[in-house]
mmCIF file of C-alpha atoms and ligand atoms in Angstrom:
data_model
loop_
_atom_site.group_PDB
_atom_site.id
_atom_site.type_symbol
_atom_site.label_atom_id
_atom_site.label_comp_id
_atom_site.label_asym_id
_atom_site.label_seq_id
_atom_site.Cartn_x
_atom_site.Cartn_y
_atom_site.Cartn_z
ATOM 1 C CA UNK A 95 176.718 120.139 122.352
ATOM 2 C CA UNK A 96 174.561 123.235 121.972
ATOM 3 C CA UNK A 97 175.816 125.916 124.326
ATOM 4 C CA UNK A 98 172.805 127.869 125.512
ATOM 5 C CA UNK A 99 173.477 131.274 127.085
ATOM 6 C CA UNK A 100 172.169 131.645 130.608
ATOM 7 C CA UNK A 101 169.658 134.382 129.853
ATOM 8 C CA UNK A 102 168.059 132.192 127.165
ATOM 9 C CA UNK A 103 168.179 128.903 129.049
ATOM 10 C CA UNK A 104 165.257 127.089 130.590
ATOM 11 C CA UNK A 105 167.537 125.144 132.897
ATOM 12 C CA UNK A 106 171.098 125.226 134.147
ATOM 13 C CA UNK A 107 173.272 122.167 134.622
ATOM 14 C CA UNK A 108 176.236 122.585 136.942
ATOM 15 C CA UNK A 109 179.077 120.076 136.922
ATOM 16 C CA UNK A 110 181.499 120.344 139.837
ATOM 17 C CA UNK A 111 184.824 119.152 138.434
ATOM 18 C CA UNK A 112 186.489 119.506 141.830
ATOM 19 C CA UNK A 113 183.948 117.010 143.175
ATOM 20 C CA UNK A 114 184.782 114.650 140.296
ATOM 21 C CA UNK A 115 188.450 115.008 141.232
ATOM 22 C CA UNK A 116 187.703 114.296 144.884
ATOM 23 C CA UNK A 117 185.683 111.237 143.886
ATOM 24 C CA UNK A 118 188.634 110.099 141.796
ATOM 25 C CA UNK A 119 190.893 110.411 144.846
ATOM 26 C CA UNK A 120 188.427 108.393 146.937
ATOM 27 C CA UNK A 121 188.300 105.664 144.284
ATOM 28 C CA UNK A 122 192.068 105.675 143.777
ATOM 29 C CA UNK A 123 192.351 105.217 147.545
ATOM 30 C CA UNK A 124 189.942 102.275 147.406
ATOM 31 C CA UNK A 125 192.000 100.805 144.565
ATOM 32 C CA UNK A 126 194.980 100.488 146.919
ATOM 33 C CA UNK A 127 197.990 99.340 144.897
ATOM 34 C CA UNK A 128 195.928 99.056 141.714
ATOM 35 C CA UNK A 129 195.721 102.026 139.332
ATOM 36 C CA UNK A 130 192.498 103.882 138.798
ATOM 37 C CA UNK A 131 191.169 104.550 135.291
ATOM 38 C CA UNK A 132 188.185 106.737 134.446
ATOM 39 C CA UNK A 133 185.255 105.663 132.323
ATOM 40 C CA UNK A 134 184.169 108.691 130.304
ATOM 41 C CA UNK A 135 181.894 106.988 127.771
ATOM 42 C CA UNK A 136 178.685 108.704 126.662
ATOM 43 C CA UNK A 137 180.326 112.115 127.110
ATOM 44 C CA UNK A 138 181.271 111.244 130.694
ATOM 45 C CA UNK A 139 177.712 110.118 131.458
ATOM 46 C CA UNK A 140 176.477 113.365 129.951
ATOM 47 C CA UNK A 141 178.736 115.678 131.948
ATOM 48 C CA UNK A 142 181.380 116.559 129.336
ATOM 49 C CA UNK A 143 184.109 113.988 128.579
ATOM 50 C CA UNK A 144 186.787 116.483 127.568
ATOM 51 C CA UNK A 145 186.448 118.614 130.677
ATOM 52 C CA UNK A 146 186.203 115.634 133.005
ATOM 53 C CA UNK A 147 189.193 113.893 131.426
ATOM 54 C CA UNK A 148 191.366 117.016 131.526
ATOM 55 C CA UNK A 149 190.522 117.500 135.205
ATOM 56 C CA UNK A 150 191.383 113.870 135.951
ATOM 57 C CA UNK A 151 194.669 114.084 134.037
ATOM 58 C CA UNK A 152 195.642 116.650 136.640
ATOM 59 C CA UNK A 153 194.818 114.035 139.303
ATOM 60 C CA UNK A 154 197.189 111.557 137.677
ATOM 61 C CA UNK A 155 194.666 109.465 135.753
ATOM 62 C CA UNK A 156 196.349 107.964 132.680
ATOM 63 C CA UNK A 157 193.734 105.543 131.307
ATOM 64 C CA UNK A 158 190.326 106.526 129.980
ATOM 65 C CA UNK A 159 187.592 104.226 128.735
ATOM 66 C CA UNK A 160 185.000 105.116 126.149
ATOM 67 C CA UNK A 161 182.420 102.843 124.523
ATOM 68 C CA UNK A 162 182.721 103.957 120.902
ATOM 69 C CA UNK A 163 185.556 104.693 118.520
ATOM 70 C CA UNK A 164 183.968 108.057 117.676
ATOM 71 C CA UNK A 165 184.167 108.956 121.367
ATOM 72 C CA UNK A 166 187.856 108.037 121.374
ATOM 73 C CA UNK A 167 188.539 110.255 118.350
ATOM 74 C CA UNK A 168 186.839 113.191 120.048
ATOM 75 C CA UNK A 169 188.521 112.546 123.387
ATOM 76 C CA UNK A 170 191.987 112.299 121.821
ATOM 77 C CA UNK A 171 191.489 115.756 120.326
ATOM 78 C CA UNK A 172 190.517 117.025 123.805
ATOM 79 C CA UNK A 173 193.346 115.515 125.850
ATOM 80 C CA UNK A 174 196.221 115.276 123.376
ATOM 81 C CA UNK A 175 198.809 112.537 123.000
ATOM 82 C CA UNK A 176 199.933 110.244 125.776
ATOM 83 C CA UNK A 177 197.106 108.981 127.975
ATOM 84 C CA UNK A 178 195.674 105.605 127.052
ATOM 85 C CA UNK A 179 192.175 105.558 125.556
ATOM 86 C CA UNK A 180 190.414 102.163 125.521
ATOM 87 C CA UNK A 181 187.372 101.515 123.354
ATOM 88 C CA UNK A 182 185.115 99.084 125.202
ATOM 89 C CA UNK A 183 182.746 98.139 122.401
ATOM 90 C CA UNK A 184 185.474 96.687 120.214
ATOM 91 C CA UNK A 185 186.491 97.162 116.585
ATOM 92 C CA UNK A 186 183.751 97.717 114.014
ATOM 93 C CA UNK A 187 184.798 96.208 110.653
ATOM 94 C CA UNK A 188 187.029 98.478 108.597
ATOM 95 C CA UNK A 189 187.942 100.892 111.388
ATOM 96 C CA UNK A 190 191.492 99.798 112.244
ATOM 97 C CA UNK A 191 193.030 102.834 110.518
ATOM 98 C CA UNK A 192 190.830 105.144 112.606
ATOM 99 C CA UNK A 193 192.019 103.438 115.799
ATOM 100 C CA UNK A 194 195.623 104.025 114.754
ATOM 101 C CA UNK A 195 195.013 107.644 113.797
ATOM 102 C CA UNK A 196 193.466 108.334 117.214
ATOM 103 C CA UNK A 197 196.007 106.164 119.049
ATOM 104 C CA UNK A 198 193.027 104.376 120.595
ATOM 105 C CA UNK A 199 193.376 100.896 122.043
ATOM 106 C CA UNK A 200 190.565 98.503 121.159
ATOM 107 C CA UNK A 201 189.062 96.125 123.643
ATOM 108 C CA UNK A 202 189.028 92.946 121.572
ATOM 109 C CA UNK A 203 185.839 91.046 122.313
ATOM 110 C CA UNK A 204 185.993 88.125 119.857
ATOM 111 C CA UNK A 205 188.317 86.080 117.650
ATOM 112 C CA UNK A 206 186.859 87.931 114.655
ATOM 113 C CA UNK A 207 187.953 91.256 116.100
ATOM 114 C CA UNK A 208 191.308 89.738 116.944
ATOM 115 C CA UNK A 209 191.744 88.814 113.260
ATOM 116 C CA UNK A 210 190.872 92.375 112.283
ATOM 117 C CA UNK A 211 193.504 93.776 114.643
ATOM 118 C CA UNK A 212 196.096 91.170 113.601
ATOM 119 C CA UNK A 213 195.619 92.226 109.989
ATOM 120 C CA UNK A 214 196.008 95.867 111.013
ATOM 121 C CA UNK A 215 199.291 95.042 112.773
ATOM 122 C CA UNK A 216 200.591 93.190 109.715
ATOM 123 C CA UNK A 217 199.683 96.137 107.545
ATOM 124 C CA UNK A 218 201.235 98.657 109.949
ATOM 125 C CA UNK A 219 204.383 96.545 110.208
ATOM 126 C CA UNK A 220 204.557 96.957 113.980
ATOM 127 C CA UNK A 221 203.040 95.533 117.149
ATOM 128 C CA UNK A 222 199.690 97.068 118.072
ATOM 129 C CA UNK A 223 198.404 97.285 121.653
ATOM 130 C CA UNK A 224 195.098 95.728 122.620
ATOM 131 C CA UNK A 225 193.024 94.802 125.618
ATOM 132 C CA UNK A 226 191.482 91.345 125.554
ATOM 133 C CA UNK A 227 188.095 91.081 127.191
ATOM 134 C CA UNK A 228 186.872 87.705 128.385
ATOM 135 C CA UNK A 229 183.342 86.908 129.446
ATOM 136 C CA UNK A 230 183.669 85.729 133.032
ATOM 137 C CA UNK A 231 179.942 85.292 133.522
ATOM 138 C CA UNK A 232 177.939 88.301 132.382
ATOM 139 C CA UNK A 233 177.139 86.995 128.890
ATOM 140 C CA UNK A 234 177.359 90.458 127.376
ATOM 141 C CA UNK A 235 180.711 91.241 125.760
ATOM 142 C CA UNK A 236 184.044 89.518 125.537
ATOM 143 C CA UNK A 237 185.549 86.266 124.400
ATOM 144 C CA UNK A 238 184.042 83.029 125.585
ATOM 145 C CA UNK A 239 186.082 80.495 127.511
ATOM 146 C CA UNK A 240 186.312 78.531 124.266
ATOM 147 C CA UNK A 241 187.769 81.490 122.379
ATOM 148 C CA UNK A 242 190.301 82.102 125.157
ATOM 149 C CA UNK A 243 191.262 78.426 124.924
ATOM 150 C CA UNK A 244 191.751 78.784 121.145
ATOM 151 C CA UNK A 245 194.207 81.620 121.774
ATOM 152 C CA UNK A 246 196.036 79.568 124.373
ATOM 153 C CA UNK A 247 196.289 76.688 121.893
ATOM 154 C CA UNK A 248 197.465 78.865 119.005
ATOM 155 C CA UNK A 249 199.629 81.828 120.058
ATOM 156 C CA UNK A 250 199.835 82.755 116.360
ATOM 157 C CA UNK A 251 196.379 84.258 116.833
ATOM 158 C CA UNK A 252 198.141 87.034 118.738
ATOM 159 C CA UNK A 253 200.798 87.674 116.082
ATOM 160 C CA UNK A 254 201.649 91.362 116.011
ATOM 161 C CA UNK A 255 199.475 92.123 119.029
ATOM 162 C CA UNK A 256 200.813 93.451 122.282
ATOM 163 C CA UNK A 257 198.332 92.381 124.950
ATOM 164 C CA UNK A 258 198.417 95.280 127.397
ATOM 165 C CA UNK A 259 195.360 94.343 129.392
ATOM 166 C CA UNK A 260 193.117 91.402 130.110
ATOM 167 C CA UNK A 261 189.743 92.496 131.385
ATOM 168 C CA UNK A 262 186.229 91.394 132.195
ATOM 169 C CA UNK A 263 183.119 93.000 133.651
ATOM 170 C CA UNK A 264 181.008 92.203 136.724
ATOM 171 C CA UNK A 265 177.269 91.634 136.406
ATOM 172 C CA UNK A 266 176.261 92.030 140.075
ATOM 173 C CA UNK A 267 178.905 94.289 141.633
ATOM 174 C CA UNK A 268 176.265 96.508 143.269
ATOM 175 C CA UNK A 269 175.067 93.512 145.323
ATOM 176 C CA UNK A 270 178.061 92.745 147.561
ATOM 177 C CA UNK A 271 176.645 89.439 148.761
ATOM 178 C CA UNK A 272 175.788 88.113 145.321
ATOM 179 C CA UNK A 273 177.489 84.761 144.681
ATOM 180 C CA UNK A 274 178.121 85.713 141.026
ATOM 181 C CA UNK A 275 180.811 88.166 142.146
ATOM 182 C CA UNK A 276 183.288 85.635 143.499
ATOM 183 C CA UNK A 277 182.346 83.178 140.759
ATOM 184 C CA UNK A 278 183.337 85.816 138.203
ATOM 185 C CA UNK A 279 186.648 86.457 139.983
ATOM 186 C CA UNK A 280 187.401 82.727 139.824
ATOM 187 C CA UNK A 281 186.527 82.444 136.158
ATOM 188 C CA UNK A 282 188.474 85.621 135.339
ATOM 189 C CA UNK A 283 191.534 84.226 137.144
ATOM 190 C CA UNK A 284 191.203 80.921 135.321
ATOM 191 C CA UNK A 285 190.987 82.575 131.893
ATOM 192 C CA UNK A 286 193.707 85.122 132.437
ATOM 193 C CA UNK A 287 196.132 82.332 133.380
ATOM 194 C CA UNK A 288 195.831 80.800 129.907
ATOM 195 C CA UNK A 289 196.294 84.216 128.237
ATOM 196 C CA UNK A 290 199.506 86.260 127.954
ATOM 197 C CA UNK A 291 200.684 88.078 131.054
ATOM 198 C CA UNK A 292 199.144 91.586 131.078
ATOM 199 C CA UNK A 293 197.602 94.134 133.415
ATOM 200 C CA UNK A 294 194.313 92.794 134.775
ATOM 201 C CA UNK A 295 191.099 94.753 135.204
ATOM 202 C CA UNK A 296 187.714 93.592 136.479
ATOM 203 C CA UNK A 297 186.111 96.158 138.784
ATOM 204 C CA UNK A 298 183.740 99.004 137.874
ATOM 205 C CA UNK A 299 182.671 101.574 140.503
ATOM 206 C CA UNK A 300 180.848 99.142 142.764
ATOM 207 C CA UNK A 301 183.472 96.465 142.144
ATOM 208 C CA UNK A 302 186.155 98.748 143.567
ATOM 209 C CA UNK A 303 184.325 98.505 146.922
ATOM 210 C CA UNK A 304 184.132 94.695 146.953
ATOM 211 C CA UNK A 305 187.588 94.157 148.427
ATOM 212 C CA UNK A 306 191.064 93.217 147.410
ATOM 213 C CA UNK A 307 190.136 90.179 145.312
ATOM 214 C CA UNK A 308 188.387 92.459 142.834
ATOM 215 C CA UNK A 309 190.987 95.167 142.340
ATOM 216 C CA UNK A 310 193.709 93.451 140.305
ATOM 217 C CA UNK A 311 195.901 96.018 138.497
ATOM 218 C CA UNK A 312 193.356 98.563 137.303
ATOM 219 C CA UNK A 313 189.867 99.529 138.459
ATOM 220 C CA UNK A 314 187.501 101.188 135.966
ATOM 221 C CA UNK A 315 184.956 103.395 137.724
ATOM 222 C CA UNK A 316 182.491 105.557 135.858
ATOM 223 C CA UNK A 317 179.294 106.264 137.783
ATOM 224 C CA UNK A 318 180.918 106.846 141.185
ATOM 225 C CA UNK A 319 183.129 109.557 139.702
ATOM 226 C CA UNK A 320 179.942 111.409 138.879
ATOM 227 C CA UNK A 321 178.430 111.055 142.342
ATOM 228 C CA UNK A 322 176.209 108.016 141.820
ATOM 229 C CA UNK A 323 176.180 105.791 144.890
ATOM 230 C CA UNK A 324 178.295 102.677 144.241
ATOM 231 C CA UNK A 325 176.796 101.096 147.383
ATOM 232 C CA UNK A 326 173.015 101.072 146.835
ATOM 233 C CA UNK A 327 171.136 100.944 150.120
ATOM 234 C CA UNK A 328 174.118 102.206 152.086
ATOM 235 C CA UNK A 329 175.490 105.677 152.729
ATOM 236 C CA UNK A 330 176.890 107.229 149.555
ATOM 237 C CA UNK A 331 180.661 107.714 150.011
ATOM 238 C CA UNK A 332 180.898 109.903 146.917
ATOM 239 C CA UNK A 333 180.494 113.671 146.607
ATOM 240 C CA UNK A 334 177.619 115.070 144.575
ATOM 241 C CA UNK A 335 178.804 116.399 141.235
ATOM 242 C CA UNK A 336 175.673 117.565 139.452
ATOM 243 C CA UNK A 337 173.260 120.391 140.084
ATOM 244 C CA UNK A 338 170.242 121.068 137.898
ATOM 245 C CA UNK A 339 168.052 124.144 138.195
ATOM 246 C CA UNK A 340 164.956 124.867 136.131
ATOM 247 C CA UNK A 341 163.435 128.258 135.473
ATOM 248 C CA UNK A 342 159.927 129.195 136.609
ATOM 249 C CA UNK A 343 158.195 130.371 133.426
ATOM 250 C CA UNK A 344 154.751 130.904 134.878
ATOM 251 C CA UNK A 345 152.966 131.067 138.222
ATOM 252 C CA UNK A 346 149.221 130.711 138.549
ATOM 253 C CA UNK A 347 146.604 130.332 141.238
ATOM 254 C CA UNK A 348 143.880 127.827 140.422
ATOM 255 C CA UNK A 349 140.577 127.120 142.202
ATOM 256 C CA UNK A 350 139.558 123.816 143.734
ATOM 257 C CA UNK A 351 138.561 121.392 140.980
ATOM 258 C CA UNK A 352 140.965 122.706 138.307
ATOM 259 C CA UNK A 353 142.398 119.983 136.081
ATOM 260 C CA UNK A 354 146.170 120.144 135.820
ATOM 261 C CA UNK A 355 148.211 119.205 132.752
ATOM 262 C CA UNK A 356 147.798 116.448 130.148
ATOM 263 C CA UNK A 357 145.029 113.980 130.849
ATOM 264 C CA UNK A 358 144.065 116.083 133.851
ATOM 265 C CA UNK A 359 146.115 113.530 135.756
ATOM 266 C CA UNK A 360 145.661 115.741 138.826
ATOM 267 C CA UNK A 361 142.733 117.856 139.978
ATOM 268 C CA UNK A 362 143.204 120.521 142.609
ATOM 269 C CA UNK A 363 141.236 119.451 145.694
ATOM 270 C CA UNK A 364 141.648 122.948 147.126
ATOM 271 C CA UNK A 365 142.877 126.265 145.721
ATOM 272 C CA UNK A 366 146.497 125.803 144.614
ATOM 273 C CA UNK A 367 149.412 127.886 143.484
ATOM 274 C CA UNK A 368 151.182 126.227 140.576
ATOM 275 C CA UNK A 369 154.599 126.902 139.091
ATOM 276 C CA UNK A 370 155.403 125.856 135.533
ATOM 277 C CA UNK A 371 159.075 125.021 135.048
ATOM 278 C CA UNK A 372 161.024 125.104 131.804
ATOM 279 C CA UNK A 373 162.189 121.501 131.761
ATOM 280 C CA UNK A 374 160.519 118.381 130.397
ATOM 281 C CA UNK A 375 161.098 114.939 129.044
ATOM 282 C CA UNK A 376 162.837 116.416 125.966
ATOM 283 C CA UNK A 377 165.503 117.494 128.468
ATOM 284 C CA UNK A 378 165.779 114.016 129.926
ATOM 285 C CA UNK A 379 163.499 114.689 132.893
ATOM 286 C CA UNK A 380 161.660 111.362 132.935
ATOM 287 C CA UNK A 381 157.999 111.421 131.953
ATOM 288 C CA UNK A 382 157.352 108.626 134.419
ATOM 289 C CA UNK A 383 158.921 110.372 137.397
ATOM 290 C CA UNK A 384 157.292 111.233 140.703
ATOM 291 C CA UNK A 385 160.111 113.679 141.533
ATOM 292 C CA UNK A 386 159.194 117.331 141.909
ATOM 293 C CA UNK A 387 161.492 120.245 142.602
ATOM 294 C CA UNK A 388 162.827 122.178 145.582
ATOM 295 C CA UNK A 389 162.791 125.873 146.340
ATOM 296 C CA UNK A 390 165.527 126.078 148.944
ATOM 297 C CA UNK A 391 164.233 123.837 151.736
ATOM 298 C CA UNK A 392 160.632 123.888 150.507
ATOM 299 C CA UNK A 393 159.488 120.892 148.461
ATOM 300 C CA UNK A 394 157.555 121.582 145.259
ATOM 301 C CA UNK A 395 155.694 118.324 144.562
ATOM 302 C CA UNK A 396 155.044 117.317 140.968
ATOM 303 C CA UNK A 397 151.539 118.302 139.834
ATOM 304 C CA UNK A 398 150.237 116.114 137.031
ATOM 305 C CA UNK A 399 152.313 114.749 134.157
ATOM 306 C CA UNK A 400 155.685 115.836 132.856
ATOM 307 C CA UNK A 401 155.271 117.475 129.422
ATOM 308 C CA UNK A 402 157.889 117.575 126.671
ATOM 309 C CA UNK A 403 159.189 121.048 127.543
ATOM 310 C CA UNK A 404 157.682 121.823 130.913
ATOM 311 C CA UNK A 405 156.587 120.440 134.223
ATOM 312 C CA UNK A 406 154.077 121.842 136.711
ATOM 313 C CA UNK A 407 154.811 121.756 140.432
ATOM 314 C CA UNK A 408 152.745 122.572 143.485
ATOM 315 C CA UNK A 409 153.956 125.857 144.961
ATOM 316 C CA UNK A 410 150.982 126.350 147.295
ATOM 317 C CA UNK A 411 151.975 128.381 150.308
ATOM 318 C CA UNK A 412 155.082 129.888 148.724
ATOM 319 C CA UNK A 413 154.912 133.670 148.706
ATOM 320 C CA UNK A 414 155.898 135.989 145.861
ATOM 321 C CA UNK A 415 159.215 136.758 147.483
ATOM 322 C CA UNK A 416 160.102 133.047 147.574
ATOM 323 C CA UNK A 417 159.144 132.200 144.011
ATOM 324 C CA UNK A 418 158.654 134.438 141.001
ATOM 325 C CA UNK A 419 158.623 134.189 137.236
ATOM 326 C CA UNK A 420 162.242 133.852 136.107
ATOM 327 C CA UNK A 421 163.419 132.323 139.398
ATOM 328 C CA UNK A 422 165.314 129.020 139.358
ATOM 329 C CA UNK A 423 164.342 126.009 141.453
ATOM 330 C CA UNK A 424 166.375 122.881 142.166
ATOM 331 C CA UNK A 425 165.670 119.685 140.221
ATOM 332 C CA UNK A 426 168.908 117.985 141.288
ATOM 333 C CA UNK A 427 170.808 119.225 144.299
ATOM 334 C CA UNK A 428 171.380 118.624 148.001
ATOM 335 C CA UNK A 429 167.705 117.971 148.687
ATOM 336 C CA UNK A 430 167.206 115.689 145.694
ATOM 337 C CA UNK A 431 170.219 113.800 144.372
ATOM 338 C CA UNK A 432 170.584 112.021 141.039
ATOM 339 C CA UNK A 433 169.922 108.739 142.833
ATOM 340 C CA UNK A 434 166.784 110.217 144.461
ATOM 341 C CA UNK A 435 165.436 111.282 141.068
ATOM 342 C CA UNK A 436 166.215 107.814 139.720
ATOM 343 C CA UNK A 437 164.412 106.114 142.609
ATOM 344 C CA UNK A 438 161.381 108.341 142.009
ATOM 345 C CA UNK A 439 161.469 107.439 138.332
ATOM 346 C CA UNK A 440 161.848 103.671 138.400
ATOM 347 C CA UNK A 441 165.385 103.734 137.006
ATOM 348 C CA UNK A 442 169.019 104.114 138.039
ATOM 349 C CA UNK A 443 171.137 107.238 138.412
ATOM 350 C CA UNK A 444 173.166 106.239 135.349
ATOM 351 C CA UNK A 445 170.146 106.623 133.076
ATOM 352 C CA UNK A 446 169.094 109.950 134.615
ATOM 353 C CA UNK A 447 172.591 111.421 134.156
ATOM 354 C CA UNK A 448 173.317 110.280 130.657
ATOM 355 C CA UNK A 449 169.932 111.368 129.330
ATOM 356 C CA UNK A 450 170.228 114.923 130.632
ATOM 357 C CA UNK A 451 169.624 116.969 127.565
ATOM 358 C CA UNK A 452 171.048 119.396 125.109
ATOM 359 C CA UNK A 453 169.080 122.521 125.958
ATOM 360 C CA UNK A 454 170.740 123.448 129.226
ATOM 361 C CA UNK A 455 173.109 126.247 130.005
ATOM 362 C CA UNK A 456 176.109 124.319 131.307
ATOM 363 C CA UNK A 457 178.477 125.489 134.005
ATOM 364 C CA UNK A 458 181.653 123.600 134.900
ATOM 365 C CA UNK A 459 183.004 124.515 138.329
ATOM 366 C CA UNK A 460 186.673 123.989 139.155
ATOM 367 C CA UNK A 461 189.056 122.366 136.713
HETATM 368 C C1 PLP B 292 180.480 101.349 131.813
HETATM 369 C C2 PLP B 292 181.559 100.398 132.154
HETATM 370 C C3 PLP B 292 182.347 100.600 133.291
HETATM 371 C C4 PLP B 292 182.034 101.655 134.324
HETATM 372 O O1 PLP B 292 180.953 101.185 135.096
HETATM 373 P P1 PLP B 292 180.375 102.015 136.344
HETATM 374 O O2 PLP B 292 179.370 101.101 136.923
HETATM 375 O O3 PLP B 292 179.773 103.252 135.773
HETATM 376 O O4 PLP B 292 181.504 102.297 137.252
HETATM 377 C C5 PLP B 292 183.438 99.774 133.494
HETATM 378 N N1 PLP B 292 183.708 98.769 132.621
HETATM 379 C C6 PLP B 292 182.934 98.522 131.538
HETATM 380 C C7 PLP B 292 183.298 97.389 130.641
HETATM 381 C C8 PLP B 292 181.832 99.309 131.278
HETATM 382 O O5 PLP B 292 181.061 99.057 130.218
#
């Protein structure tokens, strides 16, 4: 990650690690008697996996999930020995030695991967831990019911493997009334009963709010840790974690009729004051967004199209002492949350967060 000094930066991303920790406590409370893991894949949804994980270690978190082996290798170097690191996307061929070197636990998603891990255990001459993922109805990752049945019929398939966890993933957890949720619980329960006894894990962030039937032994929240609302359409129980400020790099007054930005997507219908901000789609600010910015409590509506490195906003009516070249305005903050930006961009908060770019000055608060 490029670390851009503040005086050079076009935008500043602030990550409040104390808010992440508070969100972890909220989720751990929701988990009841189950443990609470932390999903820190994709560099903790763009916020810095090492820093987030170290902060959550201090909260008692002992299991971290990443998607890729390379993320596990990096995370192990950041957090040291001890805590469990699970690799959700399974075992790419020929990588078993790398898993062992990083003490990373694969999530085994197929009989082929199981064979790979069995061979690694035979070679290592000791039992190797694994999580088994079953597909309980999302049709994305994990062993089919047929593969689970093969394991039940031939325990030799697990030779040398210590099954620490049996897991699955919910497709519709953010829709509490969706019938797929309980159907997945039922299928998960059915499959886990034919597999070796192990810790069970089904719920992601939204799943942790679906009630006791979904919590099992371990919940695996990601998004909610980072302030994304796990209850779409209802009040967000999580604390905001992210702030994003962009620098004003130019102010101009234009007459009525001026064309603004690429394609002249907007024409001024009256004299306007415009502010050009140093953030664009190369920084992950979506080109298709309708979100503008905020100067304190004053909205700065988007004017025209988002460019690669800049965006123009309507600052009409804001005086020189409110906005000046070099000032910072809020892109994500109290007045415009990650979920608000997502809603104004036709996507979800997850995508906004994990695309936030590499050219920011980054500040981690707390921790
Ligand atoms: C990403 C992921 C999670 C975390 O999901 P959130 O919705 O961000 O809480 C949990 N489990 C699996 C298998 C995942 O891929």
